[in-house]
Short mmCIF file of C-alpha atoms and ligand atoms in Angstrom, two decimals:
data_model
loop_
_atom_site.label_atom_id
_atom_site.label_comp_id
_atom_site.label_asym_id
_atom_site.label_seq_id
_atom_site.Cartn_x
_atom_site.Cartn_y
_atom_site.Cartn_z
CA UNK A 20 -32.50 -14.29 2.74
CA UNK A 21 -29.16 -14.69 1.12
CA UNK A 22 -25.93 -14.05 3.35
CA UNK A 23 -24.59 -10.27 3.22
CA UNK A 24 -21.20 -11.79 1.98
CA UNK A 25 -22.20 -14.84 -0.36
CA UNK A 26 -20.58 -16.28 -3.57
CA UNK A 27 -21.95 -14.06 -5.50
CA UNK A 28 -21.33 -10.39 -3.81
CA UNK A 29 -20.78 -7.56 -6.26
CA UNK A 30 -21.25 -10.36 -8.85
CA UNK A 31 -24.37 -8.69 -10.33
CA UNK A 32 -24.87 -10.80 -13.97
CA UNK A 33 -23.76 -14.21 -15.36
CA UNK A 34 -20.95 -13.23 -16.95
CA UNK A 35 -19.71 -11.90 -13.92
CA UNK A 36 -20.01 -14.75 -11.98
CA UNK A 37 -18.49 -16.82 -14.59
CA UNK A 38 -15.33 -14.27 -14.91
CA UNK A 39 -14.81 -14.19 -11.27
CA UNK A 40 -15.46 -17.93 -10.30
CA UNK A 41 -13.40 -19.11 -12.64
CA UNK A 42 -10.83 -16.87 -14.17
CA UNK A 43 -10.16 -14.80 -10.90
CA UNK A 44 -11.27 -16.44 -7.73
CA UNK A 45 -8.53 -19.46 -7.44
CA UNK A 46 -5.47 -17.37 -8.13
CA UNK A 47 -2.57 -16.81 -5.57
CA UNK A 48 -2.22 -13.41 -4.04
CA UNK A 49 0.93 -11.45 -4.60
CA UNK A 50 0.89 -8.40 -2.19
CA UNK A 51 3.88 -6.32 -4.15
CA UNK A 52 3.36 -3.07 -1.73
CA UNK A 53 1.74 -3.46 2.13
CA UNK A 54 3.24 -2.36 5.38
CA UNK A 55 3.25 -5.69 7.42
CA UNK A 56 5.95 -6.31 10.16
CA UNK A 57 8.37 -8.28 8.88
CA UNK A 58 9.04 -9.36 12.62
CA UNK A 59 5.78 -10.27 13.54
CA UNK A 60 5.80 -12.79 10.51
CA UNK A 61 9.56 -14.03 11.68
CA UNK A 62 8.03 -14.66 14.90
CA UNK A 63 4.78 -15.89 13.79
CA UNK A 64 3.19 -13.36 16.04
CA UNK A 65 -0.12 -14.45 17.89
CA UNK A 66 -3.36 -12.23 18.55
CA UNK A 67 -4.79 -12.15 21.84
CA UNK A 68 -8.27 -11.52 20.59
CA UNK A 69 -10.75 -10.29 17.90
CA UNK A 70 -9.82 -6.06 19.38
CA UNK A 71 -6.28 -6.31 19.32
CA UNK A 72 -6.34 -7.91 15.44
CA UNK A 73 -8.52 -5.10 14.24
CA UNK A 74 -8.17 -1.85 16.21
CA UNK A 75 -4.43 -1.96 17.16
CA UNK A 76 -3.19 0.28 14.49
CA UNK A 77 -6.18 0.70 11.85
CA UNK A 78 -6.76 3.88 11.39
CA UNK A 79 -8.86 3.61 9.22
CA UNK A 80 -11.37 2.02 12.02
CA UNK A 81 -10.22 5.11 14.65
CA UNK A 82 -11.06 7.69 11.88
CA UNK A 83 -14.84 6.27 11.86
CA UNK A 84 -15.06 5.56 15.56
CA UNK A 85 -14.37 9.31 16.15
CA UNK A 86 -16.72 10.72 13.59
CA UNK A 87 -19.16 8.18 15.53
CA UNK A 88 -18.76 10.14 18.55
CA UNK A 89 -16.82 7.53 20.06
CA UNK A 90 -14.20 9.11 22.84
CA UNK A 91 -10.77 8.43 22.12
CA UNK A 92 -10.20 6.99 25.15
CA UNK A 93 -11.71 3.73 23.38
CA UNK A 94 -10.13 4.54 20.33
CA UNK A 95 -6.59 4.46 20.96
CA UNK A 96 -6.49 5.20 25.41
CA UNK A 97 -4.35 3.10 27.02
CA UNK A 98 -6.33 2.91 29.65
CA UNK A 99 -9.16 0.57 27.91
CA UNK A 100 -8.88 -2.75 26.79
CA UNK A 101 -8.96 -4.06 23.69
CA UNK A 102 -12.95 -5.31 24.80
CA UNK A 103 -13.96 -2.22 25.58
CA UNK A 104 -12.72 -0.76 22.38
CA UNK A 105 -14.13 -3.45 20.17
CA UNK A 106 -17.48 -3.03 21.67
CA UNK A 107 -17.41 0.72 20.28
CA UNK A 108 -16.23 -0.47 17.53
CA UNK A 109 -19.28 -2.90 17.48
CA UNK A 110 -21.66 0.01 18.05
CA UNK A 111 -20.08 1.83 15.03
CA UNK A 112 -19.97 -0.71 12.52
CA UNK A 113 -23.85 -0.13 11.05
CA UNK A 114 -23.24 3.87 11.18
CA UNK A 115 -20.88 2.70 8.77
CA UNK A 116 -22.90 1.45 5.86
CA UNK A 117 -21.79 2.77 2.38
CA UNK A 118 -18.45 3.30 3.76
CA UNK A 119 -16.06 0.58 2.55
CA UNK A 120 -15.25 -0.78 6.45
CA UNK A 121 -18.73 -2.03 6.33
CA UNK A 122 -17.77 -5.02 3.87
CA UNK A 123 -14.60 -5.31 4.63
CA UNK A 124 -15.69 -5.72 8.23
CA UNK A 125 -18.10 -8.65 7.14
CA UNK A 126 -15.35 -10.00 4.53
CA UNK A 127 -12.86 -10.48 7.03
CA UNK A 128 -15.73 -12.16 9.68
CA UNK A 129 -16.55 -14.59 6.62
CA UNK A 130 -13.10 -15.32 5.28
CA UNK A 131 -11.05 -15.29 8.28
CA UNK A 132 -13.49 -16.67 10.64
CA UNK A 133 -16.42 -18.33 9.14
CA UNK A 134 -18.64 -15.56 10.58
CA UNK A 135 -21.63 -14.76 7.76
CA UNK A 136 -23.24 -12.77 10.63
CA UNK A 137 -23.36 -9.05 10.68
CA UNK A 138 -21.57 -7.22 13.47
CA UNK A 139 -23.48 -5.23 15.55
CA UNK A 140 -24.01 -4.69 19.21
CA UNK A 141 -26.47 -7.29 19.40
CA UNK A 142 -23.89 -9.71 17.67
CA UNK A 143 -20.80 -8.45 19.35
CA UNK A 144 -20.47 -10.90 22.42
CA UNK A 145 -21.10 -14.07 20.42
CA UNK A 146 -18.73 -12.97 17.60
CA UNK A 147 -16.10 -12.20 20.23
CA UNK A 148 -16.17 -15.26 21.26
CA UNK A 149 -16.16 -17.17 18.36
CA UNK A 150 -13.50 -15.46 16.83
CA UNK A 151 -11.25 -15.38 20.12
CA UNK A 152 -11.33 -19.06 20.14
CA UNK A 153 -10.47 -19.51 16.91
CA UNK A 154 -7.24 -16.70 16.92
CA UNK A 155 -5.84 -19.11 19.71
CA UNK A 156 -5.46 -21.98 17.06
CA UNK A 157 -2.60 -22.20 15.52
CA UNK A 158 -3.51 -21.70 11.90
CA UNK A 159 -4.39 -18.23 12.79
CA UNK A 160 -1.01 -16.80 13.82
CA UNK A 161 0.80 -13.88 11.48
CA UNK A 162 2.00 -16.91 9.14
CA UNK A 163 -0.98 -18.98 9.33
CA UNK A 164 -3.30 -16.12 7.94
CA UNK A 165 -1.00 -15.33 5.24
CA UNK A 166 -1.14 -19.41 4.38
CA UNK A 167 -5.28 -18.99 4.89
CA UNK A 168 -5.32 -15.97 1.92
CA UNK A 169 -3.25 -18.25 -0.52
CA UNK A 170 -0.47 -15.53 -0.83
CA UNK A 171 2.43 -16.43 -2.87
CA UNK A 172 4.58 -13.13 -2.52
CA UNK A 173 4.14 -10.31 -0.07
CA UNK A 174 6.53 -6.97 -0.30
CA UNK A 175 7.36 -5.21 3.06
CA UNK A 176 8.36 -1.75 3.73
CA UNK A 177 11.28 -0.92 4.86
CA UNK A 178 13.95 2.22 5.54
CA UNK A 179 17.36 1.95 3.68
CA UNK A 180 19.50 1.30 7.79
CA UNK A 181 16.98 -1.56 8.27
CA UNK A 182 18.87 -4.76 8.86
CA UNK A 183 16.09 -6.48 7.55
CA UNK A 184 17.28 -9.40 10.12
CA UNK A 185 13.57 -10.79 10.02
CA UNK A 186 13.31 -11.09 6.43
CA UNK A 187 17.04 -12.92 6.20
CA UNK A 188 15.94 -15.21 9.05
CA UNK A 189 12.59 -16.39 7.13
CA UNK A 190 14.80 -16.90 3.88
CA UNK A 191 16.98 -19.04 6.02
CA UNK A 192 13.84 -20.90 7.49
CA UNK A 193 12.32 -21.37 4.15
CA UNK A 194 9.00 -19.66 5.00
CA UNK A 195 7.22 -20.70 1.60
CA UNK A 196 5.42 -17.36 1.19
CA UNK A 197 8.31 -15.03 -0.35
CA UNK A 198 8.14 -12.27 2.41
CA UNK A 199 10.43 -9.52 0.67
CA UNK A 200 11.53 -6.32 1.44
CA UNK A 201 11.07 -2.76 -0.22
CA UNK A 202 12.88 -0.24 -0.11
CA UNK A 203 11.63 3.66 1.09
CA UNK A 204 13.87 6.07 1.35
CA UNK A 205 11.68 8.84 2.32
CA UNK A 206 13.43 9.67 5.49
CA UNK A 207 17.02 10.07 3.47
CA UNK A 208 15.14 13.16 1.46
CA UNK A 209 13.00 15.25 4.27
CA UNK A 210 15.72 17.47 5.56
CA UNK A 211 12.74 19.66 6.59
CA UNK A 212 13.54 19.25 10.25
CA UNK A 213 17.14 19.68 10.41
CA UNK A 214 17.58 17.72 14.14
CA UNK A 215 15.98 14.84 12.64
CA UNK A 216 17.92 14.71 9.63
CA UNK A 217 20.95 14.75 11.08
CA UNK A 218 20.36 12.46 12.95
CA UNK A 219 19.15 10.26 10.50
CA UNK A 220 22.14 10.80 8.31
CA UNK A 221 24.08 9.38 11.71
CA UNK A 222 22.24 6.24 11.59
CA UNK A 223 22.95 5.78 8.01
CA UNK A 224 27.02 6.67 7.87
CA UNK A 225 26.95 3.89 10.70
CA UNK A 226 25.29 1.07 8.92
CA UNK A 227 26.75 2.19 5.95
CA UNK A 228 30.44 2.32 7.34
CA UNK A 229 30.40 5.66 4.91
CA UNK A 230 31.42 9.24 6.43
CA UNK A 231 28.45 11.67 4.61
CA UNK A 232 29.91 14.94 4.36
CA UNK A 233 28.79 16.19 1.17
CA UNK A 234 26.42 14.92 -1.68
CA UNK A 235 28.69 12.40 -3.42
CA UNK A 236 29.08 10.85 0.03
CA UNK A 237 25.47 10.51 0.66
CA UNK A 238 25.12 8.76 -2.16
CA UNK A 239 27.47 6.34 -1.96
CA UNK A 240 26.11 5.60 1.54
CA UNK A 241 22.53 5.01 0.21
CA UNK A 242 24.26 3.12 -2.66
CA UNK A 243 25.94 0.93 -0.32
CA UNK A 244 22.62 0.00 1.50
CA UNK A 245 20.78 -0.22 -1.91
CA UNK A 246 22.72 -3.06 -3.04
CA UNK A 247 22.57 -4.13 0.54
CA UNK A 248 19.04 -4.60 -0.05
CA UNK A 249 19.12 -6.17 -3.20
CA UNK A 250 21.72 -9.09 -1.87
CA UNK A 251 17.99 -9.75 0.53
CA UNK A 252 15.49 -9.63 -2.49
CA UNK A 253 14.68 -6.47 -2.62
CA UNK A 254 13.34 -5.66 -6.37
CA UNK A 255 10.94 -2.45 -5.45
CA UNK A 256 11.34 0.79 -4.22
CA UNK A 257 8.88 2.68 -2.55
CA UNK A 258 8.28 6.49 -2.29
CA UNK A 259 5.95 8.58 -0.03
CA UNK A 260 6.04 12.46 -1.49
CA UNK A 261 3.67 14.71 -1.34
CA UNK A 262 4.48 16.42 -4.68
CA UNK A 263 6.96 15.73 -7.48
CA UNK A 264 10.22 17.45 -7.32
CA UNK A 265 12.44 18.20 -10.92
CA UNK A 266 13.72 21.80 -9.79
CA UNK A 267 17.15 22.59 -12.12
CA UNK A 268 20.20 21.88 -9.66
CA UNK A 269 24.17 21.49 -9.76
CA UNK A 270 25.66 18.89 -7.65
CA UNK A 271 27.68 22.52 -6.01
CA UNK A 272 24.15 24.33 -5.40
CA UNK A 273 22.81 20.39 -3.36
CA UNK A 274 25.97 19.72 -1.80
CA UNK A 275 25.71 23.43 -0.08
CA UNK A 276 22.29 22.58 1.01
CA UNK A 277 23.15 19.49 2.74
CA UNK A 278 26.15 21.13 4.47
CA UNK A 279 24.05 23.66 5.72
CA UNK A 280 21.50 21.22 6.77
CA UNK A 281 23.45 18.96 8.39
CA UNK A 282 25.39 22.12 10.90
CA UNK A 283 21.42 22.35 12.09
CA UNK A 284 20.15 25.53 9.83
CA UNK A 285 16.88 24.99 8.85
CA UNK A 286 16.70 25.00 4.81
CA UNK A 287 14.28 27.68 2.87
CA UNK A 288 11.45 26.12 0.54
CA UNK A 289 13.65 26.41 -2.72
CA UNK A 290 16.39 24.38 -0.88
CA UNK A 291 14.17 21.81 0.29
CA UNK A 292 12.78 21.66 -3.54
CA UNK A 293 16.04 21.47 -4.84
CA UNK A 294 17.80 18.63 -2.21
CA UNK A 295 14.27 16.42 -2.94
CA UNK A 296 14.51 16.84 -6.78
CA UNK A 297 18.53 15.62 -6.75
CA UNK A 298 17.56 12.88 -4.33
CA UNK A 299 14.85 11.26 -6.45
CA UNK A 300 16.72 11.65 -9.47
CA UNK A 301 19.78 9.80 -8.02
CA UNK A 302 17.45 7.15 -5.98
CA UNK A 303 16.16 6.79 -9.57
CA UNK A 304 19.28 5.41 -11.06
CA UNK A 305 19.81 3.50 -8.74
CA UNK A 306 16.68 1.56 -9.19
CA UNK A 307 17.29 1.73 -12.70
CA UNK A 308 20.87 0.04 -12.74
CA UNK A 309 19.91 -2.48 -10.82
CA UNK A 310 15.99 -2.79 -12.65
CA UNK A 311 13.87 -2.62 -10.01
CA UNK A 312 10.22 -1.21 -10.44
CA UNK A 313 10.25 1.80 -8.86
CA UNK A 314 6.43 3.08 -6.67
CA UNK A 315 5.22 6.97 -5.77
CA UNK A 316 2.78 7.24 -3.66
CA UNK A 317 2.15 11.09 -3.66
CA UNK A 318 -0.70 13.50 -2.91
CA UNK A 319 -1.30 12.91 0.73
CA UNK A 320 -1.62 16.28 2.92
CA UNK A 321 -0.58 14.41 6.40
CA UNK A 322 -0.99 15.43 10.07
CA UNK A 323 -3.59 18.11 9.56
CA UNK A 324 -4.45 18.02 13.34
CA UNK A 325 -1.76 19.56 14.96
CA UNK A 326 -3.01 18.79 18.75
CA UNK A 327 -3.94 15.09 17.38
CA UNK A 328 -0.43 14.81 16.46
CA UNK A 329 1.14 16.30 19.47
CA UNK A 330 -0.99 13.43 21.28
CA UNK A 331 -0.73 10.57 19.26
CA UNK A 332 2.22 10.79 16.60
CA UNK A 333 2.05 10.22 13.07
CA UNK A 334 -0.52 7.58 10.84
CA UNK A 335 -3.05 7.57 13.67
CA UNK A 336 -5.68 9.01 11.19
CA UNK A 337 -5.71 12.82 10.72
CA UNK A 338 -4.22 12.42 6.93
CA UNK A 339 -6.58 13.56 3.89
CA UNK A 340 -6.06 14.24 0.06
CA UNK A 341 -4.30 17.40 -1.19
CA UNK A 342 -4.48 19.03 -4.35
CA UNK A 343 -0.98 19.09 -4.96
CA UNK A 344 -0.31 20.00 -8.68
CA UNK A 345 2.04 17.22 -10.67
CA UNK A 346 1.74 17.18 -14.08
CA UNK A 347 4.81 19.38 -15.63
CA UNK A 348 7.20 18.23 -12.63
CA UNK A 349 6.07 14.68 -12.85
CA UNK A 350 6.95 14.89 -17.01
CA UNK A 351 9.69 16.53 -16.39
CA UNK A 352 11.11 14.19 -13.74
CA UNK A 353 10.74 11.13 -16.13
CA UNK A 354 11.50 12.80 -18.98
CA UNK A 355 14.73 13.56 -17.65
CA UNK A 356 15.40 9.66 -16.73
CA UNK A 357 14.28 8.61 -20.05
CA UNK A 358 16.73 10.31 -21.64
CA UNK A 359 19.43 9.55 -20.05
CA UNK A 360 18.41 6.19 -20.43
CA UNK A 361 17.61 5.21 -16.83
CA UNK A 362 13.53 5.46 -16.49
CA UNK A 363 13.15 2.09 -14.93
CA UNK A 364 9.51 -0.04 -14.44
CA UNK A 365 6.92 2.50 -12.62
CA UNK A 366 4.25 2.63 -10.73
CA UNK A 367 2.62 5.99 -9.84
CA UNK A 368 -0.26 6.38 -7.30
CA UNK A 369 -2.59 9.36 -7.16
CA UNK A 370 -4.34 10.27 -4.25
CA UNK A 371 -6.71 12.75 -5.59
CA UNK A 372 -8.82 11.32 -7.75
CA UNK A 373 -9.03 14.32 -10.12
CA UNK A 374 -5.60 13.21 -11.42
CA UNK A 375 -7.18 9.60 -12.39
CA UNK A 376 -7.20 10.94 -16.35
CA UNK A 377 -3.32 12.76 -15.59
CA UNK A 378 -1.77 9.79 -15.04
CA UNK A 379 -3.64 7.43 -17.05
CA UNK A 380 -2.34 9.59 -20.19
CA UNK A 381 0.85 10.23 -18.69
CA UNK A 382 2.15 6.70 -18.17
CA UNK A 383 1.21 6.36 -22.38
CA UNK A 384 4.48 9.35 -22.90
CA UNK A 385 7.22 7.12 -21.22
CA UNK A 386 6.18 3.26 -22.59
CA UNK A 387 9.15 1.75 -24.13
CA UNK A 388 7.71 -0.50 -26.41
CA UNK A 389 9.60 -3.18 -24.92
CA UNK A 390 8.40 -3.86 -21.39
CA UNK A 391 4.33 -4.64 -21.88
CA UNK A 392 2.77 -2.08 -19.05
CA UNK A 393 6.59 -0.52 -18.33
CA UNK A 394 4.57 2.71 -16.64
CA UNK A 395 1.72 1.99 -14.57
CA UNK A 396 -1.06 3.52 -13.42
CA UNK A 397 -1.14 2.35 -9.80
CA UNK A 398 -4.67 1.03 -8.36
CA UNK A 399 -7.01 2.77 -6.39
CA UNK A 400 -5.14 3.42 -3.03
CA UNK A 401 -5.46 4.63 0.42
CA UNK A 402 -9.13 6.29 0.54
CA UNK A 403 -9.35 5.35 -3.38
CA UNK A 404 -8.94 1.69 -2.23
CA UNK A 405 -13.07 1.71 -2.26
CA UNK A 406 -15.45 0.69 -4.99
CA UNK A 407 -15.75 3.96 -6.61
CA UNK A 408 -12.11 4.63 -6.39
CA UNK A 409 -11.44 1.38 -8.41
CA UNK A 410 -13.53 1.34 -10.82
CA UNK A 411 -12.77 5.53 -11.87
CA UNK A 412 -9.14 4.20 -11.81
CA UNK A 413 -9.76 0.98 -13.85
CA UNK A 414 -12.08 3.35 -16.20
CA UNK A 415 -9.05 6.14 -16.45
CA UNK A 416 -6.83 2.98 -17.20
CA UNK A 417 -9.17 1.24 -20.02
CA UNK A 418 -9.74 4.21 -21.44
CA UNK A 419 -6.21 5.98 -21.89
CA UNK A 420 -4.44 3.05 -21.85
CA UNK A 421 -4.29 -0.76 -21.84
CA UNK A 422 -6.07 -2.50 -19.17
CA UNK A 423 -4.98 -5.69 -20.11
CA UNK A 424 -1.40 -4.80 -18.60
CA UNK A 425 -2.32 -3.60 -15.34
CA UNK A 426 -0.33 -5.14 -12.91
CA UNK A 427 -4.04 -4.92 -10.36
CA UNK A 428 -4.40 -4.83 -6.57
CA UNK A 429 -2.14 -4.70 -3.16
CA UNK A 430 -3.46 -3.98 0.13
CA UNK A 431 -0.96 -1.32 1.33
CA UNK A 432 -1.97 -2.75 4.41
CA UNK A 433 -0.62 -2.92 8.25
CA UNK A 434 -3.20 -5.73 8.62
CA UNK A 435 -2.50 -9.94 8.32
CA UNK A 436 -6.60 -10.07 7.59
CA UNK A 437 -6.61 -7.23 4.89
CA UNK A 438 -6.41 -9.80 2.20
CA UNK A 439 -10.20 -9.81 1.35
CA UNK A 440 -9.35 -6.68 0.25
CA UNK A 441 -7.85 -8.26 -2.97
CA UNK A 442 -11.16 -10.47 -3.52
CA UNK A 443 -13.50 -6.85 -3.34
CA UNK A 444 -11.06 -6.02 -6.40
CA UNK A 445 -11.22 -8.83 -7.95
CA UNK A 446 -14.97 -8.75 -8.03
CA UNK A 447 -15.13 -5.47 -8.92
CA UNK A 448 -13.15 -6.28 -12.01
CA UNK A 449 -15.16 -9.24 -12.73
CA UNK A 450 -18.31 -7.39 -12.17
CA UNK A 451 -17.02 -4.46 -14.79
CA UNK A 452 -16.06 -6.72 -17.16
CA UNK A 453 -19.07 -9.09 -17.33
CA UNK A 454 -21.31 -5.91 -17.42
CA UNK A 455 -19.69 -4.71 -20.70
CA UNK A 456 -20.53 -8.18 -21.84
CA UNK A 457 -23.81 -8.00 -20.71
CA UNK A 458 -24.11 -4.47 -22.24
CA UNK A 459 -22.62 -5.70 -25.73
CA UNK A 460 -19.89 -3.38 -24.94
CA UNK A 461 -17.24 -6.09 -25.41
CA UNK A 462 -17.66 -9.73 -27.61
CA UNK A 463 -20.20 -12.19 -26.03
CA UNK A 464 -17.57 -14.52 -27.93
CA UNK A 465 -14.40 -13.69 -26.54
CA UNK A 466 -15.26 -14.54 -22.46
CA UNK A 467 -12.88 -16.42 -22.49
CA UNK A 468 -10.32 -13.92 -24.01
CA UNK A 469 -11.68 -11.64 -21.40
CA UNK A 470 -11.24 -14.55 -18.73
CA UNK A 471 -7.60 -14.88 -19.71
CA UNK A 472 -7.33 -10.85 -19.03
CA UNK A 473 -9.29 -11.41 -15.65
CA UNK A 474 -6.20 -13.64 -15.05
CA UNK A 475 -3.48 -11.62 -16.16
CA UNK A 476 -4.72 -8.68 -14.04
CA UNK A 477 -5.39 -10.46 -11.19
CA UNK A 478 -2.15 -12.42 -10.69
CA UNK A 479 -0.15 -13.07 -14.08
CA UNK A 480 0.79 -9.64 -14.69
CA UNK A 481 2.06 -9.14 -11.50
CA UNK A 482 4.25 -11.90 -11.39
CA UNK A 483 5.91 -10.99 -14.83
CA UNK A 484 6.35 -7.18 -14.00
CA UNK A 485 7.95 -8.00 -10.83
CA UNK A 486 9.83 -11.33 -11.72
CA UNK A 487 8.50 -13.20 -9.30
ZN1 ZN B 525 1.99 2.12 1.48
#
């Protein structure tokens, strides 16, 4: 019997095969959006063992290990060990067939490790083993995996008072793989708890050397650290929202707000609407004076579990999809910065799939007719990044607008062995494409047309959009 993950996975016809293998398979990875530590690469961090690499902060893995029945004690307990929590995590893996951790679990064992075996509790010990040994070799430190993955350029996350000393100090070093940062300013727009705001907005006059005492002020401070960012790389911005904001405002009506904010009041829903839609139209320009592709992530409904969060924090897995409504806010927001001229590159990211079709038309109103692809239809992400989610985004895309100038996959990962995660795209692509050959659907006599798109999408595109 053929290995679960072999050559050919997902490959299902000849055209496939040929697409993937050799139009898609060789090609350099460039990560433009994941959540990595930019310290742990600086310091070329080291993992103990196979549970610390996997179940540290994936939650992702906790969200199945509780719905297995697993106690959380041996999810995220600090009184267990990593052992003990892989070997639930063992015992869960087969519950989790059809989910997408069961083949990324078994990519990451075969590309990282060399493992072809499934994981399971009769496998566990051995596997363990095996793959313990092998994270105490050098080659499979933070930097040695990214080497492993071929990865040309990876793009951080990172909050606007970062000092992003880690990413100067592998610049100065020379680390080959271009480890840049991105900049997210979500914390500089959620005045929604007014303690944390403020003291936010303390942190930021400080690195900033700028006094914030009214709008203008604000600005300038996050001005300041935007170009502070740019003098370290930076050439992408990054935004978590839940919603789109383009309420009507005067400078007079947002600089009240953030007064009132920042004495401690808490701010009603219109103010909060109307601070978030002056923020993202000024972060906007920025990006756009300085022409940097500008991300949204939106539609996530976060920390649903109250008690959960109370316990654990934030991102531990207790996050789902909303059903936030975008499309005349989202128009009117880049409406607004086309004409005035400053709608820079774009990326938007749905998280409910139901606005797949939105966006895929969307993007078409704001092209430019200049920049191939200047408003993209981000890929699959978060609990999209699966093979369902791809291919109804790649569908949406092909259909409504030009696949050909999709800039394709990132891992939006807090993982060094999520990379895999690029190859399941790739072969999904492949896969799609060689079908529609198969199916007469495209040219029998253009493969290698279509090869040269497999190409683009998988690592050309990217590095033209981005200037890499
Ligand atoms: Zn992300």
């Amino acid at each position: 019997m053929k290995e679960f993950i072999n050559e050919d996975f997902l490959l299902q016809n000849e055209f496939a095969r040929r697409l993937y293998h050799k139009h898609s398979e060789g090609f350099p990875i460039i990560d433009y959006h994941c959540h990595l530590s930019p310290e742990a690469i600086a310091t070329d961090r080291r993992f103990e063992d196979l549970g610390q690499l996997w179940l540290e902060g994936d939650h992702y893995k906790w969200r199945a290990m509780r719905t297995n029945g697993v106690n959380e004690r041996y999810i995220t307990g600090r009184d267990t060990s990593y052992r003990e929590k892989y070997d639930r995590w063992a015992e869960t893996v087969p519950m989790t067939m059809r989910n997408p951790l069961y083949a990324w679990t078994h990519l990451e064992l075969k590309r990282v490790f060399g493992v072809g075996r499934l994981l399971n509790p009769s496998t566990a010990v051995e596997i363990w083993d095996e793959c313990t040994a092998l994270l105490r070799q050098p080659e499979y430190s933070a930097r040695g995996l990214m080497k492993k993955f071929n990865v040309e350029v990876i793009c951080t996350t990172d909050d606007p008072i970062d000092s992003l000393e880690h990413h100067k100090t592998l610049r100065n070093e020379g680390f080959e793989i271009k480890v840049l940062p991105a900049w997210r300013p979500d914390k500089a727009m959620s005045p929604e708890d007014p303690s944390k705001f403020i003291d936010y907005i303390g942190r930021l006059e400080e690195v900033s050397g700028t006094e914030i005492k009214g709008f203008a002020s604000l600005i300038e401070a996050l001005r300041n650290r935007h170009q502070y960012f740019a003098d370290a790389g930076c050439v992408i911005s990054d935004h978590g929202i839940e919603q789109f904001y383009s309420e009507d405002y005067t400078e007079k009506e947002v600089g009240v707000i953030l007064r009132k904010v920042l004495t401690g009041s808490p701010l009603n829903l219109e103010e909060i609407s109307k601070f978030k839609s002056a923020m993202l139209y000024e972060l906007a320009i920025m990006d756009a004076e300085r022409g940097w592709v500008q991300q949204f992530h939106y539609g996530a409904i976060r920390n649903n579990n109250s008690r959960m969060l109370e316990h654990l924090g934030p991102d531990t897995g207790y996050d789902s999809i909303g059903d936030f409504t975008v499309a005349k806010t989202l128009s009117k927001f880049l409406n607004r910065l086309d004409t005035g001229g400053n709608l820079t590159k774009t990326i938007l990211y749905n998280l409910n799939p139901r606005d797949n079709e939105l966006l895929a038309t969307m993007t078409g109103n704001f092209q430019d007719g200049v920049t191939p692809g200047k408003i993209q239809f981000g890929a699959g992400w978060w609990f999209l990044d699966q093979e369902t989610g791809m291919i109804n985004q790649l569908n949406a895309l092909s259909l409504m607008g030009l696949l050909s100038r999709f800039v394709g996959m990132l891992t939006d990962s807090r993982s060094f062995v999520s990379y895999p995660r690029h190859e399941y795209f790739r072969r999904i692509l492949c896969n799609m494409l060689g079908d529609d050959i198969e199916k007469g659907k495209l040219p029998e006599s253009e493969i290698e047309t279509i090869g040269k798109m497999a190409e683009m999408i998988s690592y050309y595109n990217a590095k033209n959009y981005f200037g890499f």
